[in-house]
Amino acid sequence: MTDAARMPSPGSGFRITVDREAAEPAFEQLRNAIIAAVRSGHLPAGSRLPTVRALAAELGLATNTVAHAYRALEEAGVAEGRGRAGTFVRFTAVEEPEARAAAAAFVARMGELGVAEGRALEFVSEAFRAVNG
């Protein structure tokens, strides 16, 4: 049996699903689905996630299951709890995949050019200083 919940993403109609018969625990399915939604842009930085109770009710899960997933998202740096204000997608969670991809492309290009790691890091430092004054 698969349950679905609509997540807060204006106009996207994005849904999170949890398959109760899957080998993967429900909290992991939920955590992974939210991470995928953040990476794909369906949950943009600053988006407020549903309350633990609301999402648990919508998916038919225990509140502890959703709370466990939210804690895992916070530990991974994808979400941040703001007390009574709720849980939100962190800005760094959205930027990180793009930053990692840019870094990987830079490292690959430095490798093609035969530039050693230390020298490549010097180039990066110089570039930051040039851009940021």
Rosetta silent file (secondary structure, phi, psi, omega in degrees, C-alpha in Angstrom):
SEQUENCE: MTDAARMPSPGSGFRITVDREAAEPAFEQLRNAIIAAVRSGHLPAGSRLPTVRALAAELGLATNTVAHAYRALEEAGVAEGRGRAGTFVRFTAVEEPEARAAAAAFVARMGELGVAEGRALEFVSEAFRAVNG
SCORE:     score description
SCORE:     0.000 S_00000001
   1 L     0.000  130.639  179.740    0.000    0.000    0.000 S_00000001
   2 E  -113.513  131.504  176.300    1.393    3.390   -0.989 S_00000001
   3 E  -110.706  148.792 -179.468    0.349    6.618    0.678 S_00000001
   4 E  -131.794  149.965  176.845    1.023   10.054   -0.785 S_00000001
   5 E  -134.694  138.193  175.862    1.149   13.569    0.581 S_00000001
   6 E   -78.684  130.356 -179.295    1.236   16.845   -1.307 S_00000001
   7 L  -100.119  157.706 -175.988    4.285   18.856   -0.327 S_00000001
   8 L   -75.536   95.526  174.118    4.449   22.657   -0.281 S_00000001
   9 L  -146.388  104.087 -172.190    5.732   23.717   -3.669 S_00000001
  10 L   -49.069  120.285  173.008    3.635   26.336   -5.383 S_00000001
  11 L    74.533    1.017 -175.529    2.093   25.037   -8.571 S_00000001
  12 L   -89.764  -27.235 -176.759    4.226   21.900   -8.811 S_00000001
  13 L    66.734   18.683 -178.207    1.742   19.341   -7.584 S_00000001
  14 L   -64.390  138.389  179.382    4.726   17.429   -6.160 S_00000001
  15 E  -126.527  142.645  172.359    3.841   14.453   -4.016 S_00000001
  16 E   -98.526  134.581  177.097    5.799   12.435   -1.474 S_00000001
  17 E  -122.425  148.174  176.175    4.956    8.760   -1.384 S_00000001
  18 E  -129.890  123.790  179.150    5.636    6.106    1.216 S_00000001
  19 E   -98.312  109.926 -176.992    5.299    2.414    0.358 S_00000001
  20 L   -66.521  -19.616 -178.105    4.427    0.513    3.517 S_00000001
  21 L   -94.870   -2.436 -179.702    5.408   -2.793    1.895 S_00000001
  22 L   -72.891  154.559  177.860    8.895   -1.656    0.847 S_00000001
  23 L   -69.775  -30.344 -179.195   11.976   -3.021    2.611 S_00000001
  24 L   -72.586  130.377  179.303   13.186    0.531    3.227 S_00000001
  25 L   -57.864  151.094 -177.134   11.789    1.983    6.477 S_00000001
  26 H   -58.522  -40.495 -178.713    9.142    4.681    6.085 S_00000001
  27 H   -63.765  -35.993  177.961   11.302    7.378    7.715 S_00000001
  28 H   -69.601  -39.681  176.663   14.099    6.689    5.183 S_00000001
  29 H   -60.168  -44.275 -179.580   11.649    6.809    2.281 S_00000001
  30 H   -64.826  -48.895  178.888   10.348   10.125    3.548 S_00000001
  31 H   -57.896  -48.271 -178.482   13.833   11.564    4.137 S_00000001
  32 H   -64.489  -37.176  179.065   15.044   10.427    0.701 S_00000001
  33 H   -67.004  -39.458  179.287   11.952   11.773   -1.041 S_00000001
  34 H   -69.176  -41.012  176.717   12.373   15.195    0.577 S_00000001
  35 H   -60.110  -43.726  178.363   16.077   15.283   -0.315 S_00000001
  36 H   -62.704  -38.815  179.743   15.191   14.416   -3.920 S_00000001
  37 H   -66.579  -36.803  177.764   12.532   17.141   -3.937 S_00000001
  38 H   -67.095  -47.979 -178.025   15.054   19.698   -2.679 S_00000001
  39 H   -62.977  -34.170 -178.460   17.676   18.677   -5.250 S_00000001
  40 H   -82.292  -11.927 -178.595   15.161   18.782   -8.092 S_00000001
  41 L    92.655   -1.274  177.570   13.853   22.200   -7.072 S_00000001
  42 L   -68.036  -27.436  174.360   10.370   21.001   -6.163 S_00000001
  43 L  -119.340   91.847 -177.171   11.067   22.164   -2.619 S_00000001
  44 L   -70.181  159.547  177.457   12.982   25.424   -2.984 S_00000001
  45 L   -53.055  137.969 -179.810   15.180   26.874   -0.274 S_00000001
  46 L    90.227   -9.525  178.843   13.106   28.496    2.432 S_00000001
  47 L   -63.320  137.982  176.348   10.098   26.231    1.868 S_00000001
  48 E   -88.544  127.202  176.225    8.274   25.364    5.050 S_00000001
  49 L   -79.574  155.052  177.254    7.720   21.641    5.456 S_00000001
  50 L   -59.647  156.502  175.802    4.379   20.446    6.801 S_00000001
  51 L   -62.759  156.839  179.009    4.199   20.018   10.554 S_00000001
  52 H   -55.994  -47.286 -178.006    5.142   16.581   11.817 S_00000001
  53 H   -64.638  -41.534 -178.642    1.574   15.921   12.875 S_00000001
  54 H   -65.644  -44.782 -179.328    0.031   17.129    9.621 S_00000001
  55 H   -68.128  -39.663  177.519    2.356   15.074    7.431 S_00000001
  56 H   -60.370  -44.319  179.527    1.972   12.016    9.653 S_00000001
  57 H   -64.263  -42.098 -177.757   -1.821   12.301    9.428 S_00000001
  58 H   -66.757  -35.673 -179.424   -1.741   12.793    5.658 S_00000001
  59 H   -92.671   -7.253 -177.979    0.522    9.777    5.118 S_00000001
  60 L    70.233   33.286 -179.969   -1.047    7.643    7.820 S_00000001
  61 L  -108.392  163.217  173.562    2.297    7.357    9.643 S_00000001
  62 L   -70.585  145.605  178.742    3.196    7.631   13.298 S_00000001
  63 H   -60.385  -33.934  178.377    4.304   11.114   14.312 S_00000001
  64 H   -63.454  -32.001  178.788    7.569    9.603   15.584 S_00000001
  65 H   -65.927  -46.173  179.151    8.289    8.280   12.067 S_00000001
  66 H   -68.015  -42.109  178.686    7.956   11.743   10.529 S_00000001
  67 H   -60.528  -39.157  177.680    9.864   13.337   13.407 S_00000001
  68 H   -62.066  -44.422  178.396   12.672   10.809   12.846 S_00000001
  69 H   -62.928  -43.172  179.292   12.819   11.744    9.152 S_00000001
  70 H   -64.015  -40.931  176.654   12.886   15.465    9.980 S_00000001
  71 H   -61.703  -41.463  178.716   15.710   14.949   12.507 S_00000001
  72 H   -63.842  -37.279  177.226   17.671   13.040    9.856 S_00000001
  73 H   -66.432  -39.000  177.692   17.104   15.917    7.409 S_00000001
  74 H   -66.036  -43.786  179.446   18.372   18.404    9.993 S_00000001
  75 H   -62.603  -33.490  179.559   21.451   16.249   10.685 S_00000001
  76 L   -80.710   -6.541  179.594   22.130   16.080    6.938 S_00000001
  77 L    80.797   13.799 -178.808   21.886   19.873    6.690 S_00000001
  78 L   -87.023  -33.088 -177.265   18.888   19.746    4.361 S_00000001
  79 E  -131.987  161.833  175.013   16.364   21.208    6.791 S_00000001
  80 E  -137.973  132.720  176.010   16.390   23.369    9.878 S_00000001
  81 E   -83.967  134.910  179.351   13.917   23.430   12.714 S_00000001
  82 L  -120.495   45.857  179.219   12.917   26.893   13.865 S_00000001
  83 H    60.218 -131.844 -177.940   10.959   25.985   16.963 S_00000001
  84 H   -66.244  -18.969 -179.964    7.310   26.930   16.784 S_00000001
  85 H   -70.976  -24.356  177.077    7.818   28.491   13.341 S_00000001
  86 L   118.451 -166.509  179.967    8.319   25.029   11.842 S_00000001
  87 E  -114.984  133.407 -173.583   10.858   23.152    9.756 S_00000001
  88 E  -128.210  153.159  173.201   12.276   24.733    6.619 S_00000001
  89 E   -71.297  128.398  179.985   14.486   23.750    3.692 S_00000001
  90 L   -75.096  147.659  178.214   17.924   25.232    4.301 S_00000001
  91 H   -65.063  -38.621 -179.617   19.414   27.483    1.666 S_00000001
  92 H   -65.163  -27.777  179.277   22.707   25.591    1.739 S_00000001
  93 H   -63.543  -33.823 -179.335   20.876   22.359    0.931 S_00000001
  94 H   -78.392  -39.490 -176.769   19.846   23.807   -2.414 S_00000001
  95 H   -75.619  -30.235 -172.518   23.227   25.347   -3.197 S_00000001
  96 H   -57.987  -47.844 -179.359   25.347   22.365   -2.166 S_00000001
  97 H   -59.011  -39.995  178.969   24.645   20.030   -5.125 S_00000001
  98 H   -67.567  -39.099  178.898   25.495   22.805   -7.600 S_00000001
  99 H   -65.557  -41.765  177.790   28.626   23.724   -5.651 S_00000001
 100 H   -63.111  -40.848  179.218   29.756   20.100   -5.573 S_00000001
 101 H   -64.992  -41.659  178.536   29.179   19.782   -9.318 S_00000001
 102 H   -64.722  -40.725  178.582   31.163   22.964   -9.987 S_00000001
 103 H   -64.539  -41.999  178.954   33.986   21.727   -7.764 S_00000001
 104 H   -62.773  -40.895  178.674   34.036   18.355   -9.525 S_00000001
 105 H   -64.922  -40.383  178.546   34.195   20.082  -12.922 S_00000001
 106 H   -62.731  -47.460 -179.519   37.042   22.293  -11.695 S_00000001
 107 H   -62.044  -41.377  178.764   38.992   19.315  -10.351 S_00000001
 108 H   -62.100  -44.097 -179.713   38.467   17.407  -13.593 S_00000001
 109 H   -66.013  -40.988  177.894   39.707   20.356  -15.645 S_00000001
 110 H   -61.944  -38.405  176.772   42.747   20.850  -13.388 S_00000001
 111 H   -62.785  -42.929  177.884   43.522   17.154  -13.855 S_00000001
 112 H   -60.320  -36.345 -178.560   43.297   17.534  -17.629 S_00000001
 113 H   -83.700   -7.855 -179.748   45.752   20.432  -17.414 S_00000001
 114 L    77.013   23.628 -179.248   48.082   18.506  -15.132 S_00000001
 115 L   -85.000  128.781  179.030   47.731   20.999  -12.280 S_00000001
 116 L   -69.242  157.030 -177.506   48.598   19.602   -8.841 S_00000001
 117 H   -56.051  -48.020 -178.941   46.048   19.853   -6.015 S_00000001
 118 H   -58.567  -43.180 -179.947   48.029   22.425   -4.038 S_00000001
 119 H   -68.375  -39.650  177.852   48.422   24.702   -7.057 S_00000001
 120 H   -61.207  -40.476  178.070   44.733   24.292   -7.958 S_00000001
 121 H   -65.517  -35.036  175.343   43.795   25.361   -4.426 S_00000001
 122 H   -62.146  -41.799  178.042   46.015   28.416   -4.817 S_00000001
 123 H   -60.482  -41.635  179.433   44.087   29.308   -7.981 S_00000001
 124 H   -63.360  -46.354  179.350   40.823   28.998   -6.087 S_00000001
 125 H   -60.501  -43.183  178.240   42.073   31.231   -3.266 S_00000001
 126 H   -61.739  -41.947 -179.889   43.300   33.810   -5.761 S_00000001
 127 H   -64.116  -42.815  177.276   39.953   33.756   -7.564 S_00000001
 128 H   -60.568  -44.397  179.558   38.035   34.260   -4.298 S_00000001
 129 H   -63.217  -39.866 -179.248   40.252   37.197   -3.363 S_00000001
 130 H   -65.480  -38.801 -177.904   39.812   38.745   -6.819 S_00000001
 131 H   -78.921  -40.620 -174.226   36.037   38.451   -6.667 S_00000001
 132 H   -96.705    1.154  175.948   35.531   39.355   -3.008 S_00000001
 133 L    79.828    0.000    0.000   38.201   42.034   -2.731 S_00000001
